[in-house]
PDB file of C-alpha atoms in Angstrom:
ATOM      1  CA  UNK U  20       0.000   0.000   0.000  1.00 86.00           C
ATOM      2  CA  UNK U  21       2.479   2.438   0.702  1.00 97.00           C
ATOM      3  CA  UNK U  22       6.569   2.448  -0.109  1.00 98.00           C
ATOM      4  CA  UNK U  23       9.281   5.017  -0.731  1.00 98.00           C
ATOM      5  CA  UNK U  24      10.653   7.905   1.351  1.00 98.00           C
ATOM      6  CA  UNK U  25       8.399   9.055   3.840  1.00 98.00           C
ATOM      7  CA  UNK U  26       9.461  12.298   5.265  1.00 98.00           C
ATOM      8  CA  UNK U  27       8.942  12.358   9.252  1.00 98.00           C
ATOM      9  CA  UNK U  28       8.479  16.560   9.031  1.00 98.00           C
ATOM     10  CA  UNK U  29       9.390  18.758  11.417  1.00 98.00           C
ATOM     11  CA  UNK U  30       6.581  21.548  12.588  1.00 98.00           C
ATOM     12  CA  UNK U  31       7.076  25.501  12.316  1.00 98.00           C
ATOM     13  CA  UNK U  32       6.786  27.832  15.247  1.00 98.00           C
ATOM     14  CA  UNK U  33       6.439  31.522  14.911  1.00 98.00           C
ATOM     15  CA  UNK U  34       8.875  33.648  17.225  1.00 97.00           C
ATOM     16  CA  UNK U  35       5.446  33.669  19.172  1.00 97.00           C
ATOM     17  CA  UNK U  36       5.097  30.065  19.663  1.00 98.00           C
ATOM     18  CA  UNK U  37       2.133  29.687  17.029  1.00 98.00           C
ATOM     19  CA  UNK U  38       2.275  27.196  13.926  1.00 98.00           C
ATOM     20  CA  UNK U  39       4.028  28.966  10.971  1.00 98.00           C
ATOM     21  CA  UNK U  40       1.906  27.569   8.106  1.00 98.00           C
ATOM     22  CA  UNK U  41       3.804  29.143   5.372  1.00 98.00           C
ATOM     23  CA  UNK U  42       6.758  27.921   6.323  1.00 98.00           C
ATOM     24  CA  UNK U  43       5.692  24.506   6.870  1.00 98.00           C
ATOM     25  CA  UNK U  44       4.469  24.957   3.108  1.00 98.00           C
ATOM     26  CA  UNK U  45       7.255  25.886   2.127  1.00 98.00           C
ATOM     27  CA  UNK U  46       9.640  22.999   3.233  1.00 98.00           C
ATOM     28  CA  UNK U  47       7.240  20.215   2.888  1.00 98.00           C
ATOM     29  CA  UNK U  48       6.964  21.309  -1.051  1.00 98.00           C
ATOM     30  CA  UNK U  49      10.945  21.230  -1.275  1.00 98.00           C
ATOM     31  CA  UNK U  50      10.228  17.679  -0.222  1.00 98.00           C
ATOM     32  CA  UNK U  51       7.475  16.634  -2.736  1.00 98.00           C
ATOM     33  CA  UNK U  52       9.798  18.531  -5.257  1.00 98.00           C
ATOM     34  CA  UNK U  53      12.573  16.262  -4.722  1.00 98.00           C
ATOM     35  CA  UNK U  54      10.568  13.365  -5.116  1.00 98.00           C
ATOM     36  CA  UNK U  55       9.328  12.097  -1.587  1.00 98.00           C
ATOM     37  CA  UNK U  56       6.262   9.775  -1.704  1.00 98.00           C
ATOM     38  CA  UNK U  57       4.162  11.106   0.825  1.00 98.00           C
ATOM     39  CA  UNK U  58       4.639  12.788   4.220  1.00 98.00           C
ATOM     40  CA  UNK U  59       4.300  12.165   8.195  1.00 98.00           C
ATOM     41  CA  UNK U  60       2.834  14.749  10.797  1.00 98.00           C
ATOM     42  CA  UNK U  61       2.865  15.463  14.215  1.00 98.00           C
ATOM     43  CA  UNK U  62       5.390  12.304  14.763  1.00 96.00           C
ATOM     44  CA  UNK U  63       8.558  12.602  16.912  1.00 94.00           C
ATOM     45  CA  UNK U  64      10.318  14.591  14.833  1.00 97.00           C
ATOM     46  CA  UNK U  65       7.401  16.751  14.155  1.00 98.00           C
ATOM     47  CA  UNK U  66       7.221  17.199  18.374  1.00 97.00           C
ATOM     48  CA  UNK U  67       3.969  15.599  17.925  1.00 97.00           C
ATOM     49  CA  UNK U  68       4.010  15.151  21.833  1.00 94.00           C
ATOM     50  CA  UNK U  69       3.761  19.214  22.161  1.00 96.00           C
ATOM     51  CA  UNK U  70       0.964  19.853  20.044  1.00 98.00           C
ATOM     52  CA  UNK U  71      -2.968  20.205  20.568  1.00 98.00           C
ATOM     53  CA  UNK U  72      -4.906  17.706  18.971  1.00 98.00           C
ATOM     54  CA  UNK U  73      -6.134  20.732  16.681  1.00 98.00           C
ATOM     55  CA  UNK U  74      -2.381  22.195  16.126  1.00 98.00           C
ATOM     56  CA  UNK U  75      -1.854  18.723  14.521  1.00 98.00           C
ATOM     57  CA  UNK U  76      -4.560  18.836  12.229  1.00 98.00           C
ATOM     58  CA  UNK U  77      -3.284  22.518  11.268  1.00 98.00           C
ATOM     59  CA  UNK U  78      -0.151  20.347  10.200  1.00 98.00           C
ATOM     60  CA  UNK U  79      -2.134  17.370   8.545  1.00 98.00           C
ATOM     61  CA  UNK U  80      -3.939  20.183   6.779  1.00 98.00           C
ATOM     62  CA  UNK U  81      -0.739  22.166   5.534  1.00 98.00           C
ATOM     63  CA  UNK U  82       1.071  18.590   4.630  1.00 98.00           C
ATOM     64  CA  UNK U  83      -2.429  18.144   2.730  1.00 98.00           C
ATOM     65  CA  UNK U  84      -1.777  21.035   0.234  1.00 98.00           C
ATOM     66  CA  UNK U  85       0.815  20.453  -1.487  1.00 98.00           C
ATOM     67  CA  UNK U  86       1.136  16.482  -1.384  1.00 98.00           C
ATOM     68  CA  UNK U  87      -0.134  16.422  -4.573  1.00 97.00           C
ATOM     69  CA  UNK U  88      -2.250  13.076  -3.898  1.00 96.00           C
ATOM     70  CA  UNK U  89       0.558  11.399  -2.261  1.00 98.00           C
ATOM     71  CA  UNK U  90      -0.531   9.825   0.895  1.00 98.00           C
ATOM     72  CA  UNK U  91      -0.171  12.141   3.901  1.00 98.00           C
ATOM     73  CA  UNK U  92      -0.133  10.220   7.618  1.00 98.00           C
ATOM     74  CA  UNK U  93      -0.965  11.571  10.835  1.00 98.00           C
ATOM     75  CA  UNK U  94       0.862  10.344  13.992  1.00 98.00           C
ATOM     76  CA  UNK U  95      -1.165   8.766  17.258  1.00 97.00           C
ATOM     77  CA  UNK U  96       1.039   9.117  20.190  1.00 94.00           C
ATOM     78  CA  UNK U  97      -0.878  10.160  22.949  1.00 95.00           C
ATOM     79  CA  UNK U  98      -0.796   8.750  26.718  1.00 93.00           C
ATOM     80  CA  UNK U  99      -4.474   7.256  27.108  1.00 95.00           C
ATOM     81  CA  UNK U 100      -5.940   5.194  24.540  1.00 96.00           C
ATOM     82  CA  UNK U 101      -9.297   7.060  24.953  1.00 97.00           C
ATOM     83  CA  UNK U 102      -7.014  10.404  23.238  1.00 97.00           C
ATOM     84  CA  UNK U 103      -5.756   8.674  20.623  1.00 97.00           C
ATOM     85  CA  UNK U 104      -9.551   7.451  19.414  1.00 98.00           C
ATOM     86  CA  UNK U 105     -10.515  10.726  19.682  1.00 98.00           C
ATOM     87  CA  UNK U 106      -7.460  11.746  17.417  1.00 98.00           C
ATOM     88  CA  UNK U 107      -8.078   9.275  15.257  1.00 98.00           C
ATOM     89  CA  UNK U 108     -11.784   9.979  14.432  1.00 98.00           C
ATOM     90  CA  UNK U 109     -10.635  13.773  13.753  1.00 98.00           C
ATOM     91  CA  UNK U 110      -7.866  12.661  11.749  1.00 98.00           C
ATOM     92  CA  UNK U 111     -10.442  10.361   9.486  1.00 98.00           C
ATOM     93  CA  UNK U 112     -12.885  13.170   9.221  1.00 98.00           C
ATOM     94  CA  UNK U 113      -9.838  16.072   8.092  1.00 98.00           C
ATOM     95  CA  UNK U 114      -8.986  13.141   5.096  1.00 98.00           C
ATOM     96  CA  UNK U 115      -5.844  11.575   6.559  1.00 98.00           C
ATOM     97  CA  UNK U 116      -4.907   8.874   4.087  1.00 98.00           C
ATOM     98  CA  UNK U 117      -3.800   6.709   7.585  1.00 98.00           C
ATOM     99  CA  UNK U 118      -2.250   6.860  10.616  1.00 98.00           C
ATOM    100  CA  UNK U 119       1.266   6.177  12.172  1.00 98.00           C
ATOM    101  CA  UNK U 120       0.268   4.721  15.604  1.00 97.00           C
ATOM    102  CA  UNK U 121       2.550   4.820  18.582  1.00 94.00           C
ATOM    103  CA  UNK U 122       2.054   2.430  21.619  1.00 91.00           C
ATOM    104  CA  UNK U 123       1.450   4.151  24.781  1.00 84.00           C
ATOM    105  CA  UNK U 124       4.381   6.200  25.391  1.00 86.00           C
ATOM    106  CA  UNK U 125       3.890   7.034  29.150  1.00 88.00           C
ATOM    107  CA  UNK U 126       2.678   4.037  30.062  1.00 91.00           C
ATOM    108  CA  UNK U 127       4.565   0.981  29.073  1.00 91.00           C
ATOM    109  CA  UNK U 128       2.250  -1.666  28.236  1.00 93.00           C
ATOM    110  CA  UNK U 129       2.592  -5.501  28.461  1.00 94.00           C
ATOM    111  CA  UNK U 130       1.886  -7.089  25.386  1.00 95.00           C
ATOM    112  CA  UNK U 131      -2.032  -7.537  26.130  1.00 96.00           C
ATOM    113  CA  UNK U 132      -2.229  -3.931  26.353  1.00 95.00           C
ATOM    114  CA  UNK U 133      -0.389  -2.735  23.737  1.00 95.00           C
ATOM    115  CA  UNK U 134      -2.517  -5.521  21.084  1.00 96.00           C
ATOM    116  CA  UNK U 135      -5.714  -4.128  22.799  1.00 96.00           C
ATOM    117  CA  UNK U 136      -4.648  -0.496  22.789  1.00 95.00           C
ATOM    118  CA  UNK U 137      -3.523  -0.162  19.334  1.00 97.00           C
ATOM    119  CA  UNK U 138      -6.741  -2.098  17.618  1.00 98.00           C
ATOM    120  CA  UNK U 139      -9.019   0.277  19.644  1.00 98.00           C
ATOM    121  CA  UNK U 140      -7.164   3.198  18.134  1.00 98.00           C
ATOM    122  CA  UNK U 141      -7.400   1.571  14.751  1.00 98.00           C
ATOM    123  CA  UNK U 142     -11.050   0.793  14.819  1.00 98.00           C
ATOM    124  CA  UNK U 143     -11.756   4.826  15.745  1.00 98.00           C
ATOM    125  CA  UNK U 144      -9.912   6.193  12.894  1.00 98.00           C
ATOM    126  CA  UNK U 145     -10.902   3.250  10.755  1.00 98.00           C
ATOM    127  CA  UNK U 146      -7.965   4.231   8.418  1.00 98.00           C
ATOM    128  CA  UNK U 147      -5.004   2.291   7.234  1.00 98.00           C
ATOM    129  CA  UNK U 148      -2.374   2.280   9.824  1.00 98.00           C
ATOM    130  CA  UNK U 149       1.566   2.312  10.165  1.00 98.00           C
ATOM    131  CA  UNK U 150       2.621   0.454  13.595  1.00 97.00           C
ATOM    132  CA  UNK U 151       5.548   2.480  14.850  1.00 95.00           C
ATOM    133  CA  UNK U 152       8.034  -0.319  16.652  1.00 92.00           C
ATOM    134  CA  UNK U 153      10.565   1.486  18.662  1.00 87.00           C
ATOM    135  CA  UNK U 154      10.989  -0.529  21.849  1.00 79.00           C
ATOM    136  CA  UNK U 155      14.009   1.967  22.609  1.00 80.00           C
ATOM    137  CA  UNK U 156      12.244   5.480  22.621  1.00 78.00           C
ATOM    138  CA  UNK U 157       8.716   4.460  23.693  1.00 80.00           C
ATOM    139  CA  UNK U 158       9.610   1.558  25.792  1.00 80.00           C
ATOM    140  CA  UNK U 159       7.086  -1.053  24.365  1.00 87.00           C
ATOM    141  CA  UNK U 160       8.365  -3.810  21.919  1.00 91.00           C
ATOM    142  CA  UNK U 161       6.300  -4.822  18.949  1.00 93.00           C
ATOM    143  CA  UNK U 162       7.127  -8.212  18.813  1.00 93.00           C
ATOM    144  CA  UNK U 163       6.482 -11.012  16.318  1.00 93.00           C
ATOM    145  CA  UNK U 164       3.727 -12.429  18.859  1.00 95.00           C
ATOM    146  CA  UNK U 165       2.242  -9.135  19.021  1.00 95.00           C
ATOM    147  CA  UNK U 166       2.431  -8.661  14.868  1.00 96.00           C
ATOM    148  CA  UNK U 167       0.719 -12.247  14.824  1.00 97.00           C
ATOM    149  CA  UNK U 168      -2.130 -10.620  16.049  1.00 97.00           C
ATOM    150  CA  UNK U 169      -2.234  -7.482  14.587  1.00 97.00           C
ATOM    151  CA  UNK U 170      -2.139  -9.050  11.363  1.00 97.00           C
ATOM    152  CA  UNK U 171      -5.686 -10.313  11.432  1.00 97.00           C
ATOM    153  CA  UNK U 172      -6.757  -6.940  11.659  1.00 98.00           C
ATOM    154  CA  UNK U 173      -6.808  -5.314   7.911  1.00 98.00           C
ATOM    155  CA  UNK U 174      -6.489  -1.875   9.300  1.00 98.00           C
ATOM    156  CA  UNK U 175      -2.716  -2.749   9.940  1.00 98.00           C
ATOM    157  CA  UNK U 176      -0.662  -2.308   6.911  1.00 98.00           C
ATOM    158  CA  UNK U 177       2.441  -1.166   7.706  1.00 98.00           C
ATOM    159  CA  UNK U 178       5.239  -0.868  10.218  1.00 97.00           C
ATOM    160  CA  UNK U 179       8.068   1.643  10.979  1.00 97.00           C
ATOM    161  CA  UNK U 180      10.761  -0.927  12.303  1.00 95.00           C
ATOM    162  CA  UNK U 181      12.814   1.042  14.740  1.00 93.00           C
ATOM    163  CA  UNK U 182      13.660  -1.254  17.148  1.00 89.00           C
ATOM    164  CA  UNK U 183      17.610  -0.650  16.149  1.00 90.00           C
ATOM    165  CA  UNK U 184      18.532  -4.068  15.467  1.00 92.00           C
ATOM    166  CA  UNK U 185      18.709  -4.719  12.135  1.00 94.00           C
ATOM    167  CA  UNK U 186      17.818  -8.310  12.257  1.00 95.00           C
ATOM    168  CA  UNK U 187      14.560  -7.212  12.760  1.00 95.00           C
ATOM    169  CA  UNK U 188      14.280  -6.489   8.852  1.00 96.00           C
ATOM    170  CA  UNK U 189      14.746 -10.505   8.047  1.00 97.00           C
ATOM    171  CA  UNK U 190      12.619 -11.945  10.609  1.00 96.00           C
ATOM    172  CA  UNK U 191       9.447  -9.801   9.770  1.00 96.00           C
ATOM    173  CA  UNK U 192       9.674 -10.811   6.139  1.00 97.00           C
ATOM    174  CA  UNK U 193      10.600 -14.224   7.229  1.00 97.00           C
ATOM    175  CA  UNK U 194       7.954 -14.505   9.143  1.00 97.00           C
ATOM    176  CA  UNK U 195       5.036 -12.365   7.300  1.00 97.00           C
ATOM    177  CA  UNK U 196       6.058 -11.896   3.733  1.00 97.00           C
ATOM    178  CA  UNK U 197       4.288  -8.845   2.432  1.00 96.00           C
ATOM    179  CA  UNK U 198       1.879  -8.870   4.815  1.00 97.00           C
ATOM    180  CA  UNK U 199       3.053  -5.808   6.308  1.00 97.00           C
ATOM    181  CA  UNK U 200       4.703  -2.612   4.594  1.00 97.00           C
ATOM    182  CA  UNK U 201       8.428  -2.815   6.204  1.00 98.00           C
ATOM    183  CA  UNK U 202       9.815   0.953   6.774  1.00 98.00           C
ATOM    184  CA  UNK U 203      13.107   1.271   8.145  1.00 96.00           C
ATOM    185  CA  UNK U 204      12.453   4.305  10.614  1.00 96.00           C
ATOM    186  CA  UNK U 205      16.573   4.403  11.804  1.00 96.00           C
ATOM    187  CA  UNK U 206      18.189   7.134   9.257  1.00 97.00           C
ATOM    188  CA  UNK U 207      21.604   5.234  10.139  1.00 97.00           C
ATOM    189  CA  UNK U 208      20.063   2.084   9.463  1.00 97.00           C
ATOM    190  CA  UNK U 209      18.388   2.621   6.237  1.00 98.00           C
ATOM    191  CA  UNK U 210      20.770   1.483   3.773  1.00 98.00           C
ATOM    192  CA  UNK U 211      21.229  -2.037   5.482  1.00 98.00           C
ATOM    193  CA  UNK U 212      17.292  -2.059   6.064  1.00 98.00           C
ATOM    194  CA  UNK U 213      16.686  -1.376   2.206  1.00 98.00           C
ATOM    195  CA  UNK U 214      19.370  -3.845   1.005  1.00 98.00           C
ATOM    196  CA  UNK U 215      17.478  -5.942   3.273  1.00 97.00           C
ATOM    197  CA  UNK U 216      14.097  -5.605   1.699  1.00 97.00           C
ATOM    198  CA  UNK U 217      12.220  -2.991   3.480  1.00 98.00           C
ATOM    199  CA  UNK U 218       9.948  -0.983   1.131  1.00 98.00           C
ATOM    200  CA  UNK U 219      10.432   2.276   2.643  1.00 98.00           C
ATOM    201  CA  UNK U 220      11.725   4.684   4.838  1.00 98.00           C
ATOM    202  CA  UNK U 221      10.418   6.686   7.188  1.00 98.00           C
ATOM    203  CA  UNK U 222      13.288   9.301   7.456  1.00 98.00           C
ATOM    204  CA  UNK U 223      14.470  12.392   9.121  1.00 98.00           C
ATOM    205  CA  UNK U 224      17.059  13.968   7.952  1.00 98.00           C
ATOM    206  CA  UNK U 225      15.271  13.964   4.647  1.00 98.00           C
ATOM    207  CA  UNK U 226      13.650  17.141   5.679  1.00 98.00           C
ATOM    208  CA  UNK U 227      16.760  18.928   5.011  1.00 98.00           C
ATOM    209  CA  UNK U 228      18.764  16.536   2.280  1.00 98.00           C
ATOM    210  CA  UNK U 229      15.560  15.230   0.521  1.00 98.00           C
ATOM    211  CA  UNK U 230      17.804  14.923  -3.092  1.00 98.00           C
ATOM    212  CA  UNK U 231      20.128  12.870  -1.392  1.00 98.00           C
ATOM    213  CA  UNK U 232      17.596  10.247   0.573  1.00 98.00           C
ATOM    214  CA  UNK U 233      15.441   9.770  -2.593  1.00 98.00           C
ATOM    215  CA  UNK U 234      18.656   8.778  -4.684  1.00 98.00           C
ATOM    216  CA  UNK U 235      19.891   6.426  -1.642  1.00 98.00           C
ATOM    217  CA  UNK U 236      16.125   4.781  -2.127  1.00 98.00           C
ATOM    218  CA  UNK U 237      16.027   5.195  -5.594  1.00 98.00           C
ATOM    219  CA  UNK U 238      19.300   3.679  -6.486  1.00 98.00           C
ATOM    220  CA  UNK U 239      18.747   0.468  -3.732  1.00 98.00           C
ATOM    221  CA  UNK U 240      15.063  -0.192  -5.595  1.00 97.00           C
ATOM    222  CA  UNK U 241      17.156  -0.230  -9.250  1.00 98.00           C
ATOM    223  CA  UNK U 242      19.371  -2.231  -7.718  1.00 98.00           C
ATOM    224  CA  UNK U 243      22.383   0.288  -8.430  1.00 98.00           C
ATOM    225  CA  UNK U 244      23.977  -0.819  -4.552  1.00 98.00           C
ATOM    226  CA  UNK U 245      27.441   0.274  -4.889  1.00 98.00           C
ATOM    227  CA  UNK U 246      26.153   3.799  -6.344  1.00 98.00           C
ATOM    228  CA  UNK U 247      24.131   3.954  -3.278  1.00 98.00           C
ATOM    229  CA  UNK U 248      26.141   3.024  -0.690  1.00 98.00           C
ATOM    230  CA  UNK U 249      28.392   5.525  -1.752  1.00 98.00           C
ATOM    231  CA  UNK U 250      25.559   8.452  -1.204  1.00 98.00           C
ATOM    232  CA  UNK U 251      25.369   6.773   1.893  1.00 98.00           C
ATOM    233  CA  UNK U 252      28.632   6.467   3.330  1.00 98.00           C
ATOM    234  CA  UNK U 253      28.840  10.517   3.038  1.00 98.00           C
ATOM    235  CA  UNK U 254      25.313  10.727   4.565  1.00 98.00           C
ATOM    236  CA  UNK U 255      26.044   8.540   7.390  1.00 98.00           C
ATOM    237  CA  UNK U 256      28.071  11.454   9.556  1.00 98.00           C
ATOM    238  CA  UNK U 257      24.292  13.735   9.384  1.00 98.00           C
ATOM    239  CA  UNK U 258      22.329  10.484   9.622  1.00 98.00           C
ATOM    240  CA  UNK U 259      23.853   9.683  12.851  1.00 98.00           C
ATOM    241  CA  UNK U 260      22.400  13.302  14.264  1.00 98.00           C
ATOM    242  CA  UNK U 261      18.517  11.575  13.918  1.00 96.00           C
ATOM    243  CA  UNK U 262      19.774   9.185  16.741  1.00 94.00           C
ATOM    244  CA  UNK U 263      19.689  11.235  19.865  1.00 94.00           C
ATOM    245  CA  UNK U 264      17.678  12.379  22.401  1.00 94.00           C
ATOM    246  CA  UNK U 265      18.488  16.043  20.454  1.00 98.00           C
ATOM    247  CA  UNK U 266      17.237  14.918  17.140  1.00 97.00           C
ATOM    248  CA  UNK U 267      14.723  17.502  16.602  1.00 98.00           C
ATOM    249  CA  UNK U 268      17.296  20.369  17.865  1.00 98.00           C
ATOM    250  CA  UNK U 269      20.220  18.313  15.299  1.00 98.00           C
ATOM    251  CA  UNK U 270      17.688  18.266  12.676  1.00 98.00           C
ATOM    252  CA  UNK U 271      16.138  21.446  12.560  1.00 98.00           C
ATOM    253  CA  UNK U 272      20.019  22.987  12.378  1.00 98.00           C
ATOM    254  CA  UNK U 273      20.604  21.087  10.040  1.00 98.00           C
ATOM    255  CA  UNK U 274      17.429  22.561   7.999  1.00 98.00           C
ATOM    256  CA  UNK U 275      18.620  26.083   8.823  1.00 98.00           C
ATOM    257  CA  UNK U 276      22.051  25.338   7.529  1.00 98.00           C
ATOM    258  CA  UNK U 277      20.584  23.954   4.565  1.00 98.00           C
ATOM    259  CA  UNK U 278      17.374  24.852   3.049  1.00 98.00           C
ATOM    260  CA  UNK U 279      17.557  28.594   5.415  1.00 98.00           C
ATOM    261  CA  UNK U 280      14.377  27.772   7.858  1.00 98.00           C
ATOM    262  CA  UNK U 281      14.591  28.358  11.746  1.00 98.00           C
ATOM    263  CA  UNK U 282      15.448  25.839  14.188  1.00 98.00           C
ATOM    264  CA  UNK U 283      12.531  27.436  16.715  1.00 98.00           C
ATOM    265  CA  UNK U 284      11.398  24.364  19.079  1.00 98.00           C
ATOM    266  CA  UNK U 285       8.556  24.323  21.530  1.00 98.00           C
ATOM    267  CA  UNK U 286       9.805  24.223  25.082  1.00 97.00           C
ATOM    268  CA  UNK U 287      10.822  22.374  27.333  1.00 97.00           C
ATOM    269  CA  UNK U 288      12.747  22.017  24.161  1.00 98.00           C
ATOM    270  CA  UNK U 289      15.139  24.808  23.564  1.00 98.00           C
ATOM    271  CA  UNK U 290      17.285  25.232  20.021  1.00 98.00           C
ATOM    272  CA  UNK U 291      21.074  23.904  20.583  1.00 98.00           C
ATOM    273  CA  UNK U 292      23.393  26.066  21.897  1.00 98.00           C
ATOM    274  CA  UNK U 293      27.132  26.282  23.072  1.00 98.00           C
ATOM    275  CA  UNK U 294      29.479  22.939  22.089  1.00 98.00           C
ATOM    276  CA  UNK U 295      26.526  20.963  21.046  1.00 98.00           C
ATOM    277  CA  UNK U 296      25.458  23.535  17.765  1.00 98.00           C
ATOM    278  CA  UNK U 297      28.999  24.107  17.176  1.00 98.00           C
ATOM    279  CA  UNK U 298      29.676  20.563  16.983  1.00 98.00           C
ATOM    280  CA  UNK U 299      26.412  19.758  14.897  1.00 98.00           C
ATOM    281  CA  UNK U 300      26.714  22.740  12.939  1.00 98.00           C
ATOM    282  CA  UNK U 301      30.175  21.764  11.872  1.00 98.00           C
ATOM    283  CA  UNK U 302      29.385  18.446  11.173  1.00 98.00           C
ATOM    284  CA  UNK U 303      26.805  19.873   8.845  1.00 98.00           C
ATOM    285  CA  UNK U 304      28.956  22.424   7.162  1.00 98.00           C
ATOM    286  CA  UNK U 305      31.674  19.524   6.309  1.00 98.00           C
ATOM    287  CA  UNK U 306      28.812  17.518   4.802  1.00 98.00           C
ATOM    288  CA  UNK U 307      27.503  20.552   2.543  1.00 98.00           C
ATOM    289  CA  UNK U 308      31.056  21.122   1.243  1.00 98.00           C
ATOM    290  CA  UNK U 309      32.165  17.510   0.395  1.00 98.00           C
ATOM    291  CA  UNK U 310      28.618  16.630  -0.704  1.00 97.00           C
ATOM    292  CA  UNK U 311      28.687  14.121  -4.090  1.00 96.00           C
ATOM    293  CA  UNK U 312      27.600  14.474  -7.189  1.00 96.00           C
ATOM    294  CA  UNK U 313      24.289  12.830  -7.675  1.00 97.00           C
ATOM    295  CA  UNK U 314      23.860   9.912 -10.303  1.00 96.00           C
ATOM    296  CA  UNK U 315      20.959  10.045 -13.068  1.00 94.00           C
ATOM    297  CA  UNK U 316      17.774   8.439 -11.756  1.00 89.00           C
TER     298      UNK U 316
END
């Protein structure tokens, strides 16, 4: 159902702590120009966590208007399962094309909870959904037991394998086929994830390199590995910078460096400052200046 680069966005604050829906425009176009296949909201990246339940449906709308048709997800991370039906009903009446659904993020579930908790969600929106697997952020493993149930439910689709173990990859498929939509969802994992027959990629630092991720994806889907893998190898320095607990501070430098946004976060979060942004921002900088030439697609 869905495959490709799928661009985890980051959201736009004014200097007065509103949504800045031009600017989101703006940079989420520069992605569909490059050639993304559809876009994320409200996720991690997107501070998801910090936003109203109407603030994200400003995003979904903005990501809306200029996706051109491409499929445009809304993320479910809230605390109580009761929130994220409510979500997901407003999410399926605003025209989400599906939903990237978090297990309870405050509360760690046990495997009964999370199967319960995640079809109750589904059933509200009643939209195809993404499982996000990322027993190291969110505390909760999506295991194969768990998939073995979720896969009797047709609302599942999909899953953004971020458990950082690249094994992961071959089991699923070993063990499900196509039944699911495999994403890699680890920036510095997506090349081995690819290779290893995920479909997709649910990526970050995409929002300010999209040229470069869509001709690492690309090239791996035409089977042009060694071309790839050399994109890659320069990317890898930046693609490390999505696995922190400062990824949305690292990333949204990283956009201001390159496509001249603002790295404005919503508190607690506050932009880097001090060693960390000179360290990121020079880590940046060295990428931009030694950056390859880009092969014909």
């Amino acid at each position: 159902m869905w495959s490709g680069v799928l661009p985890a966005v980051t959201s736009k604050f004014t200097d007065d702590d509103r949504l800045d829906h031009s600017e989101m425009e703006r940079c989420f176009s520069l992605l569909m120009e490059a050639g993304c296949d559809g876009l994320i909201v409200a996720g991690s990246l997107g501070e998801g966590p910090m936003l109203s339940h109407d603030e994200k449906l400003e995003v979904l709308k903005v990501a809306q208007g200029v996706a051109g048709g491409k499929p445009v997800l809304l993320t479910i991370n809230e605390a109580a399962t009761r929130e994220g039906a409510a979500l997901a009903k407003r999410a399926a009446k605003a025209g989400a094309d599906g939903l990237m659904l978090v297990p309870s993020p405050i509360y760690h579930t046990d495997p009964e909870e999370t199967v319960t908790t995640l079809k109750a969600v589904a059933a509200a929106g009643d939209l195809p959904v993404m499982i996000y697997s990322n027993r190291i952020a969110y505390r909760v493993d999506v295991t194969s037991a768990i998939l073995s149930e979720l896969a009797v439910d047709d609302h599942f689709v999909a899953i953004k394998e971020s458990s950082d173990d690249i094994r992961r990859t071959t089991d699923i498929i070993n063990e499900f086929g196509t039944r699911f939509d495999l994403f890699t969802g680890v920036d510095n994992l997506a090349f081995e994830a690819l290779t290893a027959g995920a479909v997709g990629w649910v990526a970050g630092l995409v929002t300010a390199f999209p040229k470069e991720t869509v001709a690492i994806y690309k090239l791996v889907l035409a089977g042009r590995y060694a071309e790839a893998l050399e994109i890659y190898r320069w990317f890898r320095p930046l693609l490390d910078l999505d696995v922190s607990t400062y990824l949305v501070q690292n990333i949204k430098l990283a956009e201001v460096l390159e496509i001249g946004t603002n790295d404005r976060v919503r508190l607690p979060r506050q932009p880097l400052r001090g060693e960390r942004r000179a360290s990121v921002e020079k880590t940046v900088r060295d990428a931009i200046a030694s950056r390859p030439a880009l092969p014909a697609l």
